[in-house]
XYZ file of C-alpha atoms in Angstrom:
579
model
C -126.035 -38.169 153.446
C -123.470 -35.402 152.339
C -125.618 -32.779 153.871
C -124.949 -34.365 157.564
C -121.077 -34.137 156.755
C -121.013 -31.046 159.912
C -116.998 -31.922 159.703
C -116.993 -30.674 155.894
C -118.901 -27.657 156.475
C -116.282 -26.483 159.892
C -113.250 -27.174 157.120
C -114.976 -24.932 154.511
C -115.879 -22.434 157.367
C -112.402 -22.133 158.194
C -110.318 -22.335 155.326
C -112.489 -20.035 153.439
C -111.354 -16.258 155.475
C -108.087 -17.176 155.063
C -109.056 -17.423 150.510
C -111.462 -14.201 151.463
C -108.113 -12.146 152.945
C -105.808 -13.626 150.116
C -108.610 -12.626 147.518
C -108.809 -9.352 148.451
C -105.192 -8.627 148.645
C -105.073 -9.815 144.922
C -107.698 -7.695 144.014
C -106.445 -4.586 145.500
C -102.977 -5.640 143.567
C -104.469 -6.239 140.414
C -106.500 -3.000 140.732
C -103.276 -1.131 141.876
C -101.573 -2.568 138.391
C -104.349 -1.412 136.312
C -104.005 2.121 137.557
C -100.025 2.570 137.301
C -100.011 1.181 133.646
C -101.252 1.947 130.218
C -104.779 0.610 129.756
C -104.093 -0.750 125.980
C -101.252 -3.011 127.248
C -103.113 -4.338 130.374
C -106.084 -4.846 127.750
C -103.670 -7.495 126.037
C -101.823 -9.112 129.648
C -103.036 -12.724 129.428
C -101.571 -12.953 132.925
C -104.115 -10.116 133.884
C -106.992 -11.244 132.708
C -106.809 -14.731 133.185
C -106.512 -13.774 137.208
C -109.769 -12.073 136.889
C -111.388 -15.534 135.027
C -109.883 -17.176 137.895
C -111.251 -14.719 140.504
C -114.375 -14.712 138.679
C -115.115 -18.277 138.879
C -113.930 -18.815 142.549
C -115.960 -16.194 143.683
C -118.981 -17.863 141.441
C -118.897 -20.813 143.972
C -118.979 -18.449 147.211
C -122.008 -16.538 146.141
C -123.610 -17.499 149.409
C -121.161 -15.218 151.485
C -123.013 -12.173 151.255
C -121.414 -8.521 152.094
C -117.765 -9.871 151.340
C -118.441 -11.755 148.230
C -120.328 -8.419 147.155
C -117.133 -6.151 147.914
C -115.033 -9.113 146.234
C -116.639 -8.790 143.139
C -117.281 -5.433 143.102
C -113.535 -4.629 142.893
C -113.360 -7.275 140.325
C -115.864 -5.384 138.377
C -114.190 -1.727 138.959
C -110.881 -3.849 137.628
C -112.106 -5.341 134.807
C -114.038 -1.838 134.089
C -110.272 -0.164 134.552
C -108.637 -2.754 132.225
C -111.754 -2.561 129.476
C -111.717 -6.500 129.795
C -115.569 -6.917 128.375
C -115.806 -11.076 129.930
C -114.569 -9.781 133.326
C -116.875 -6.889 133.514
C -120.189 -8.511 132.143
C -118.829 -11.894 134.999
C -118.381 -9.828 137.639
C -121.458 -7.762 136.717
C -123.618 -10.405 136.460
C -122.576 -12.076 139.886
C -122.996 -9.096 141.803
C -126.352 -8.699 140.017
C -127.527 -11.939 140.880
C -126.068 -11.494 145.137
C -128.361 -8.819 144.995
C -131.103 -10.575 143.890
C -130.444 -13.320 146.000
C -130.326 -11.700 148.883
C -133.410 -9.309 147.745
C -131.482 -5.860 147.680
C -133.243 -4.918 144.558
C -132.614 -1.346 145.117
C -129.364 -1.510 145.269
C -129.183 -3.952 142.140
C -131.046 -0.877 139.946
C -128.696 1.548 141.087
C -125.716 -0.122 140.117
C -127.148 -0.770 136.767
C -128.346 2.314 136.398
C -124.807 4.036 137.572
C -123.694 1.428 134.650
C -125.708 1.681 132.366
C -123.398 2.609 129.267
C -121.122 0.119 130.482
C -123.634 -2.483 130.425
C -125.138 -1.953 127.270
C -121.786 -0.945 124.679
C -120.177 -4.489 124.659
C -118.766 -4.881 121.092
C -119.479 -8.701 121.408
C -122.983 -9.667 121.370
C -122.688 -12.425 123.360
C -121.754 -10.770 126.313
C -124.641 -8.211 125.843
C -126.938 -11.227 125.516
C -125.808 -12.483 129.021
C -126.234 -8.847 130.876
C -129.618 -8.778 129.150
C -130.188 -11.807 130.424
C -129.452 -11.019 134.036
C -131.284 -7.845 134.345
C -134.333 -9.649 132.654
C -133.919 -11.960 135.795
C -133.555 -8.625 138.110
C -137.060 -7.434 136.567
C -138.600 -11.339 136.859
C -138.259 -10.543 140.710
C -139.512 -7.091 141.084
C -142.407 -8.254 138.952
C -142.312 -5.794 136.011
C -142.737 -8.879 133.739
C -142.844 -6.262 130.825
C -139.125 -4.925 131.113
C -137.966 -8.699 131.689
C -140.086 -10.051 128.978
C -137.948 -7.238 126.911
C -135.010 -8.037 128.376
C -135.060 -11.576 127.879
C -136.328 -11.901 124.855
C -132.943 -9.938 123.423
C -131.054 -12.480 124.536
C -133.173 -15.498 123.596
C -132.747 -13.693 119.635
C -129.366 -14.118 120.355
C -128.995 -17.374 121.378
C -131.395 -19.141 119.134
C -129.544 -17.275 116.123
C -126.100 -18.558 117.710
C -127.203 -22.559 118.460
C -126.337 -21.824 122.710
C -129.175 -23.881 123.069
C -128.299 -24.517 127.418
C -128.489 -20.617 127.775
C -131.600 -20.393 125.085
C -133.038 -23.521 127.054
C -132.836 -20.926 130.676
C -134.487 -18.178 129.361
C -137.439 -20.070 128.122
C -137.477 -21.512 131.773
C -137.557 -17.989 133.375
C -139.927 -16.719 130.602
C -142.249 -19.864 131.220
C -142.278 -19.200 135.165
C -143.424 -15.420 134.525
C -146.351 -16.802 133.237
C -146.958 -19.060 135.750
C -149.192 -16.792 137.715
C -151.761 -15.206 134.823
C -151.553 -17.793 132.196
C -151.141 -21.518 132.722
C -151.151 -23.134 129.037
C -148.596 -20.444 127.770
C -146.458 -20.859 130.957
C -146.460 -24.694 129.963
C -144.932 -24.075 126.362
C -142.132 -22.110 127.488
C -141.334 -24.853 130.405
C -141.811 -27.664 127.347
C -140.030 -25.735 124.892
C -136.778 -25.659 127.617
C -137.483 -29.059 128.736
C -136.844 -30.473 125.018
C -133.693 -28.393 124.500
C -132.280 -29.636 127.691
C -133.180 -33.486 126.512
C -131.576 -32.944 123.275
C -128.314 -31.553 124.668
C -128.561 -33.950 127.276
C -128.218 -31.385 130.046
C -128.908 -32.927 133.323
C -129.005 -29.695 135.590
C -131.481 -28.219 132.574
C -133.851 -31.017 132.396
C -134.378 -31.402 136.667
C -134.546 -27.632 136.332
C -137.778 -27.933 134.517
C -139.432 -30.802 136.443
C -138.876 -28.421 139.375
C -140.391 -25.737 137.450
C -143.437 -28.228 135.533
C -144.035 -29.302 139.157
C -144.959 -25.486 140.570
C -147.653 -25.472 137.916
C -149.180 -28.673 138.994
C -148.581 -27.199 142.709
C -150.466 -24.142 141.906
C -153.392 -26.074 140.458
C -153.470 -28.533 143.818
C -152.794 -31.813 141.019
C -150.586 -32.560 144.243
C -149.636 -35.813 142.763
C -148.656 -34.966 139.473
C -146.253 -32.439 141.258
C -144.762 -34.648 143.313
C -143.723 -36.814 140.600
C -141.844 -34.111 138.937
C -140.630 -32.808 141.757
C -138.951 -36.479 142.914
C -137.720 -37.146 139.413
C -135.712 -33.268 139.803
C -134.862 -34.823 143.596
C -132.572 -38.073 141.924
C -131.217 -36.180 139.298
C -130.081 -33.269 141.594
C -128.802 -36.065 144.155
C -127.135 -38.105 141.335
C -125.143 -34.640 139.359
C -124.380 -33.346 143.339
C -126.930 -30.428 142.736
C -127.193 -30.028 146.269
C -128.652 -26.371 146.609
C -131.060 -27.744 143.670
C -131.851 -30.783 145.726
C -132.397 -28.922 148.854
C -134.885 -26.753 146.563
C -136.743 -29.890 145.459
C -136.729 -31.184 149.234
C -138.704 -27.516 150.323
C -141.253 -27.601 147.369
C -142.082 -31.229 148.544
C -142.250 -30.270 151.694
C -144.862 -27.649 150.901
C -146.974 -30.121 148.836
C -146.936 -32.167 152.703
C -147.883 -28.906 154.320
C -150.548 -28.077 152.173
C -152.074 -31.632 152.374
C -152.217 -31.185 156.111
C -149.210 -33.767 156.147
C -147.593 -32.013 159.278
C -145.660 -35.048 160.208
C -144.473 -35.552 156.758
C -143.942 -32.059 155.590
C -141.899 -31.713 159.462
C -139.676 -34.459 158.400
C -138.931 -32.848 155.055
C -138.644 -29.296 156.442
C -136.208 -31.082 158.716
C -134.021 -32.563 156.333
C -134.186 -29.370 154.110
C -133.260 -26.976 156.899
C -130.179 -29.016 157.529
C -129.658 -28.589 153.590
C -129.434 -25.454 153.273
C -127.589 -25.052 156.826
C -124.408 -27.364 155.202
C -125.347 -25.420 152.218
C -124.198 -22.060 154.472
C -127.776 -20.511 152.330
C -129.118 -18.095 155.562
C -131.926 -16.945 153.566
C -133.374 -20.174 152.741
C -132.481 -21.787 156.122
C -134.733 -18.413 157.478
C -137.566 -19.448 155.219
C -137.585 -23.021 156.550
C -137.964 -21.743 160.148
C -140.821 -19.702 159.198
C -142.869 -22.822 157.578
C -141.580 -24.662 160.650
C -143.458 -21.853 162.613
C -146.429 -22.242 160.024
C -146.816 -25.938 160.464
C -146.526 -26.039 164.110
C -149.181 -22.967 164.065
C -151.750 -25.266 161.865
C -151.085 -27.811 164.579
C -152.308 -25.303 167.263
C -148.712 -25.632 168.878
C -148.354 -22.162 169.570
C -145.048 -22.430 171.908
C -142.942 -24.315 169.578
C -144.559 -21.848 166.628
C -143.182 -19.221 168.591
C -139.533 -20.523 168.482
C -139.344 -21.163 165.155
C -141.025 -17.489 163.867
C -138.628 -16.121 166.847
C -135.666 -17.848 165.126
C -136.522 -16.338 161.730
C -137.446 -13.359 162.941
C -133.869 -12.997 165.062
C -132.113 -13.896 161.734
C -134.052 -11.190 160.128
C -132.704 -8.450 162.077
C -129.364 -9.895 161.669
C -129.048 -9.938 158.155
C -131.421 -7.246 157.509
C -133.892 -9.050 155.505
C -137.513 -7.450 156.324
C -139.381 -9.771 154.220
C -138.428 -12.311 156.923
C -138.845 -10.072 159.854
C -142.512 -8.969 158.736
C -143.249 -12.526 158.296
C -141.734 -13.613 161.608
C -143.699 -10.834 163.291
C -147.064 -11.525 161.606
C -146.664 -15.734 162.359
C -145.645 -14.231 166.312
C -148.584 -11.882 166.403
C -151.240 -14.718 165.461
C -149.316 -16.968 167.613
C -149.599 -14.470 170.585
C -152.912 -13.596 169.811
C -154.331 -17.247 169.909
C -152.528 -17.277 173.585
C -154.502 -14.344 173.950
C -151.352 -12.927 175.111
C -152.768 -9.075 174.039
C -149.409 -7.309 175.323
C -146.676 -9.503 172.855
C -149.707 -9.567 170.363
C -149.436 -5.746 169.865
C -145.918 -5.350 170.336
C -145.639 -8.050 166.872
C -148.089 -6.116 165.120
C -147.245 -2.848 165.502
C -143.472 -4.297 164.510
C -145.559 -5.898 161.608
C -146.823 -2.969 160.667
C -143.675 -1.184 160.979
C -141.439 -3.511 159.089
C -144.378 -3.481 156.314
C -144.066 0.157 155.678
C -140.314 -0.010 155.768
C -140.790 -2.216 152.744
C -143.673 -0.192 151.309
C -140.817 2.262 151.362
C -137.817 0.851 150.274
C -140.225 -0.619 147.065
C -141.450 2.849 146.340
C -137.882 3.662 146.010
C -137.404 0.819 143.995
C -140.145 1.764 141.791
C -138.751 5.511 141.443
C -135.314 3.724 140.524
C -136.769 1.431 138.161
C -138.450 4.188 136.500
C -135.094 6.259 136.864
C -133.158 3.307 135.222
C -136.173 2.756 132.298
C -135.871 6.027 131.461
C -132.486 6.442 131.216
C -132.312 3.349 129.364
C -135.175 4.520 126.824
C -132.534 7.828 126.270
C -129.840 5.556 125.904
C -131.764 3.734 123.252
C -132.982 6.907 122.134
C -129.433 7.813 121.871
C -128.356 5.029 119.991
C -130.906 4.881 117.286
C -130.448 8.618 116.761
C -126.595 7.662 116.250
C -127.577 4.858 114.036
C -129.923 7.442 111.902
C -127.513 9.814 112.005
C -124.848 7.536 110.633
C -127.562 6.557 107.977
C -127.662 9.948 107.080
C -124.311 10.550 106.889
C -124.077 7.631 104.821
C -126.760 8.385 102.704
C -125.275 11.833 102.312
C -121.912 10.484 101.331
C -123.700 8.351 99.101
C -125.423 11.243 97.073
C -122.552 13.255 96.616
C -120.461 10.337 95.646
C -123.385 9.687 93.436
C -123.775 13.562 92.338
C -119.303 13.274 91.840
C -119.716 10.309 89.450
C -122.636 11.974 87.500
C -120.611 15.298 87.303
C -117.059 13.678 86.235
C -119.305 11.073 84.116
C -120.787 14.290 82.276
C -117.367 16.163 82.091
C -115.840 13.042 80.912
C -118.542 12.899 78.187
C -118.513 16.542 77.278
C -114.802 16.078 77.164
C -115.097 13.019 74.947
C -117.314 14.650 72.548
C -115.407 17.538 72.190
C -112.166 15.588 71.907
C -113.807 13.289 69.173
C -115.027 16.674 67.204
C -111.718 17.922 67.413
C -110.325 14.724 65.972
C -113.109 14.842 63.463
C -112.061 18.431 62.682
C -108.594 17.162 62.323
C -109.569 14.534 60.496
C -111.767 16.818 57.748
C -108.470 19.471 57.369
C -106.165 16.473 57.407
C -108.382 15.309 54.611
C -108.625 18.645 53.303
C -105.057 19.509 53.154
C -104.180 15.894 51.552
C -106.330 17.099 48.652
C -104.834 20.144 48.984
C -101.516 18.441 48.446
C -102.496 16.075 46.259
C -103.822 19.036 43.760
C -100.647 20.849 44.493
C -98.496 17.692 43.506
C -100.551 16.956 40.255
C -100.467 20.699 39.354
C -96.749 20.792 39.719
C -96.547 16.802 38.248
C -98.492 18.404 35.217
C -96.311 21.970 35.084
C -93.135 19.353 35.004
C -94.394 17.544 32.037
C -96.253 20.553 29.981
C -92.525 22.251 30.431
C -90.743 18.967 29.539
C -93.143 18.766 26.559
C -91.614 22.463 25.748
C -88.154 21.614 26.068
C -89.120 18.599 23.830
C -90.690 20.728 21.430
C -87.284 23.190 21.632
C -85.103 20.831 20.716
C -87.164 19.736 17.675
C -87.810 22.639 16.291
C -83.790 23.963 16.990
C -83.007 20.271 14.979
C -85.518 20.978 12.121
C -84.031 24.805 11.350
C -81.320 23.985 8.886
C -83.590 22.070 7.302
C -86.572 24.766 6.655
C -86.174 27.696 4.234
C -84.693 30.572 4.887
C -87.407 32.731 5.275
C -89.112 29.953 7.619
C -86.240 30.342 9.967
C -87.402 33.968 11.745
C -90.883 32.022 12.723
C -88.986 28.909 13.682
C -86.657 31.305 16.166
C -89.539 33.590 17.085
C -91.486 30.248 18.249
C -88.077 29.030 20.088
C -87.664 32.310 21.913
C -91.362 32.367 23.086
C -90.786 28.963 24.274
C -87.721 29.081 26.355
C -88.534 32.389 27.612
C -92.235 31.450 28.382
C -93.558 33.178 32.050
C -96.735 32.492 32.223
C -98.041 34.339 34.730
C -101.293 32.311 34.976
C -99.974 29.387 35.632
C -97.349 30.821 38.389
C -99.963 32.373 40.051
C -102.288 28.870 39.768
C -99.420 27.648 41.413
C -99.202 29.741 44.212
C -102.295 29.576 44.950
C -102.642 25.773 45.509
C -99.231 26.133 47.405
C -100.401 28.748 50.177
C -103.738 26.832 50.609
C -101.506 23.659 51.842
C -99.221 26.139 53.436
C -100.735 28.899 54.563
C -98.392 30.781 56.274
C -95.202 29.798 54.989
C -94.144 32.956 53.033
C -95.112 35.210 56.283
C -93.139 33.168 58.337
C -90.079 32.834 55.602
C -90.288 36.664 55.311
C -90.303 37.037 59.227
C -87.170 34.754 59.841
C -85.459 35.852 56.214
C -86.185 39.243 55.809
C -83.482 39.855 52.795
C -85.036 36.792 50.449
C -86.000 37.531 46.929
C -89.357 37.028 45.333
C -87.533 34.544 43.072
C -85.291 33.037 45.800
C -88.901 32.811 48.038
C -90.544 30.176 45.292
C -87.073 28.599 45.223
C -87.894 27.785 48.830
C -91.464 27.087 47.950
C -90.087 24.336 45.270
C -87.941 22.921 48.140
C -89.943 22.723 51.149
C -92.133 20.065 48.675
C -88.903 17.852 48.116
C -88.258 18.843 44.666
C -85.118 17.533 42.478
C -83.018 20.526 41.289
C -84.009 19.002 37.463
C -88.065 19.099 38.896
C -87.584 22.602 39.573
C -85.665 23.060 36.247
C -88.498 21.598 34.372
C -90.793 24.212 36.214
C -88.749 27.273 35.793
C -87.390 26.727 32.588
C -83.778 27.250 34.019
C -80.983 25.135 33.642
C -79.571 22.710 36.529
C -76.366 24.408 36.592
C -78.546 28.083 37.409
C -81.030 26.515 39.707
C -77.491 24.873 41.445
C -76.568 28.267 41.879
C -79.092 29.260 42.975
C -79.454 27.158 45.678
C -75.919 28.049 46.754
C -76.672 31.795 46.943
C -80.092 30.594 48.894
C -77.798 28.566 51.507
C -75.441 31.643 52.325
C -78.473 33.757 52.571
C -79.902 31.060 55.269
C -77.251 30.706 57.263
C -76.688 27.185 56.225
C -72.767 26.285 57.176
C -72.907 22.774 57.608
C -72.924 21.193 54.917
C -74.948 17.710 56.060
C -77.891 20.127 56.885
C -80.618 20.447 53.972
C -82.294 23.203 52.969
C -85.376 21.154 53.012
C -84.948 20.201 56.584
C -84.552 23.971 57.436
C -87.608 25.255 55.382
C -89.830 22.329 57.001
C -89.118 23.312 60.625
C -90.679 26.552 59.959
């Protein structure tokens, strides 16, 4: 099989320092660009960021190299923090996230998200925020605080359901279904359904053996053995046919167990077997620890206490190397029951005080956990605090802005009105005096219309009686010429001052302002320019006066001297009016 392919795995171990040196070097040159230049044009270098997608993925397939691959992407997350580049950060974030996890540094994994924390939670695309919920639901899945990952993960599953990324929704549902795996069965089922049918509708291969792996623990954990060994071989042949071989290697283990547990030993040694080499080609040194201790667990059920002891020693030894005390307090506890049923009473208490040792180290480092959890939640809860207090504040603002745009529109709406009304009273004001003075005027033009023809009846009755004296007795004659002279020198007072009335009511103040400009006019010379300013014909005003053309003619010469009026294309008319 590929996993026996030792020639494969010395290539890889080789040519892979040489990347690891050449990655770094990149990094370092990347990060040295990103501080010497403006941060808005790196922001939009394709060249730049396409490097860190291309650092970001290599480095996605060499997860496995611990302390390196960590400092690897940790520069690639300090350079795509430097550059603002949001899919390099949350990348980068996530991977170093999940080496953490992986290798069970949960501490150290809090710290850094809690050192992040604004970082990771201000991405202006959602998606991105989805997947760093995502991962830090997966870092709360392992330090059992199923509430915060619960939280966690079900942001992102809103996300991804309302957004059709049905692979992604179809992973959280898995990781949701296995936290209820331990406390509640039936629900833990639904969740592992729910993500099985996604992954069948999609089609997704690595999705659906994911959940016969995962449908498989449940039957596991309620000893249906054979019902879980089914799923797990149908995960097996997918795994082998895609070339999931870490997945495969997974599936090989949990079988293995399900021998182990049946009191298989041969069968569950040839499995471990085949799984340690696995995970050996695989270059997975946690895993390939684990193995060693079921190794040690199996030979212990088979009362072979000396080859026990090897493989607890092995896992032990690779404990202390890598610093993993989960594997070292194991190693030590399978060594001091090993020692102890060789009633070997020296080793037996030199293991269990180490036991006991390692245990409180890791009573330790979880209390710190636990202190940084609660550091991080509450951080977070002020951060969310924060937020919601911006978004109220903003609603305030904008509810504010609102009103007094509101209270504006009212006000201008109201001026506007009061304006209108008093603008339409004004016109109606105008209206009434425009209506008034047209009476006015019309009065004044019928009054002077009926002056023209009472005086033209006059002149009419002049000329008859001057025709009929010859004819009349001699002693009829005086009356006839008394009557004339009353006639033709007729001043009626009344009907002058009738006159002027009705004139000043249409003009009001047109003999101030004539005496104000023309100081030197006549009384006689100022209803001259009362007869003119109306448009009268010299014979109009003839009629009216009594006066013949040729004196009113005059007249109006000696009125044009006394105004001024040289040229002679000017009008008097046009002179009075502009008053």
């Amino acid at each position: 099989m590929l996993f026996g392919n030792n020639i494969m795995k010395r290539l890889l171990s080789n040519i892979y320092p040489i990347l690891r040196g050449s990655l770094l070097v990149l990094i370092i040159a990347l990060f040295a660009v990103a501080c010497s230049n403006n941060k808005e044009e790196l922001s939009k270098s394709k060249f730049t960021v396409h490097e860190i997608d291309s650092l970001n993925n290599f480095l996605a397939k060499q997860a496995n190299e611990g302390v390196e691959a960590l400092k690897q992407v940790d520069s690639l997350f300090k350079l795509s923090n430097a550059l603002g580049y949001e899919k390099g950060i949350v990348e980068s974030a996530s991977q170093k996230i999940k080496l953490l996890r992986e290798h069970y540094k949960y501490d150290v994994a809090l710290q850094f998200i809690m050192e992040n924390t604004q970082v990771l939670n201000d991405f202006h695309d959602p998606f991105y925020q989805a997947m760093m919920n995502e991962q830090i639901g997966l870092l709360y899945k392992d330090l059992d605080d199923f509430d915060q990952a619960f939280n966690y993960f079900s942001i992102a599953l809103d996300y991804y359901e309302n957004n059709n990324k049905l692979e992604r929704e179809s992973y959280v549902l898995s990781c949701i279904g296995l936290m209820f795996i331990r406390n509640d069965v039936d629900k833990s089922k639904e969740y592992l359904q729910k993500s099985l049918d996604i992954s069948l509708e999609i089609s997704d291969s690595v999705g659906i053996a994911r959940e016969f792996n995962n449908i498989a623990i449940i039957y596991n954990r309620l000893n249906i053995y054979d019902t879980a060994r089914m799923y797990y071989m149908q995960a097996l042949h997918i795994n082998e046919r895609i070339g999931k071989w870490s997945y495969y290697a997974t599936n090989l283990f949990n079988l293995a167990n399900i021998e182990k547990k049946k009191k298989n030993f041969n069968e569950s040694i040839k499995l471990y077997n085949q799984t340690l080499q696995a995970f050996d080609t695989l270059n997975e040194r946690y895993k390939y620890a684990q193995i060693l201790l079921n190794f040690g667990d199996v030979y212990y059920s088979m009362n072979d206490f000396d080859k026990a002891i090897t493989y607890f020693a092995a896992a032990d030894s690779l404990g202390e190397i890598y610093s993993w005390l989960p594997i070292q307090k194991d190693g030590n506890w399978g060594l001091y029951h090993c020692y102890k049923s060789l009633d070997y009473s020296k080793n037996t208490i030199k293991h269990l005080e180490k036991y006991l040792e390692i245990q409180g180290l890791l009573q330790s480092k979880q209390n710190i956990q636990e202190l940084t959890r609660l550091e991080l939640q509450y951080k977070n809860d002020q951060l969310i605090k924060q937020k919601r207090w911006n978004q109220q504040k903003q609603k305030i603002i904008l509810y504010f802005a609102l009103a007094l745009l509101l209270f504006f529109i009212a006000f201008f709406y109201q001026l506007f009105k009061k304006q209108k009304i008093k603008a339409d009273k004004e016109k109606l004001e105008r209206l009434v005096l425009e209506n008034e003075l047209e009476g006015k005027e019309r009065e004044l033009t019928s009054f002077v219309l009926n002056m023209i023809r009472l005086n033209e009846k006059k002149l009419g009755l002049i000329a008859y009686l001057k025709k009929q004296r010859p004819r009349l007795k001699v002693e009829n004659r005086d009356v006839i010429d008394t009557t004339i002279h009353d006639l033709e020198y007729d001043q009626d007072a009344r009907v002058w001052e009738e006159f002027e009335m009705r004139f000043n009511k249409v003009n009001s103040d047109f003999y101030q302002r004539l005496t104000v400009r023309f100081p030197h006019l006549t009384i006689n010379e100022k209803r001259l320019c009362a007869f003119l300013s109306m448009n009268m014909t010299t014979k109009e005003i003839s009629s009216i006066t009594g006066q013949s053309t040729a004196a009113i003619g005059k007249a109006r010469t000696r009125l044009r001297k006394k105004l001024n009026l040289t040229n002679q294309d000017e009008s008097i008319t046009s002179v009075l009016n502009s008053l």
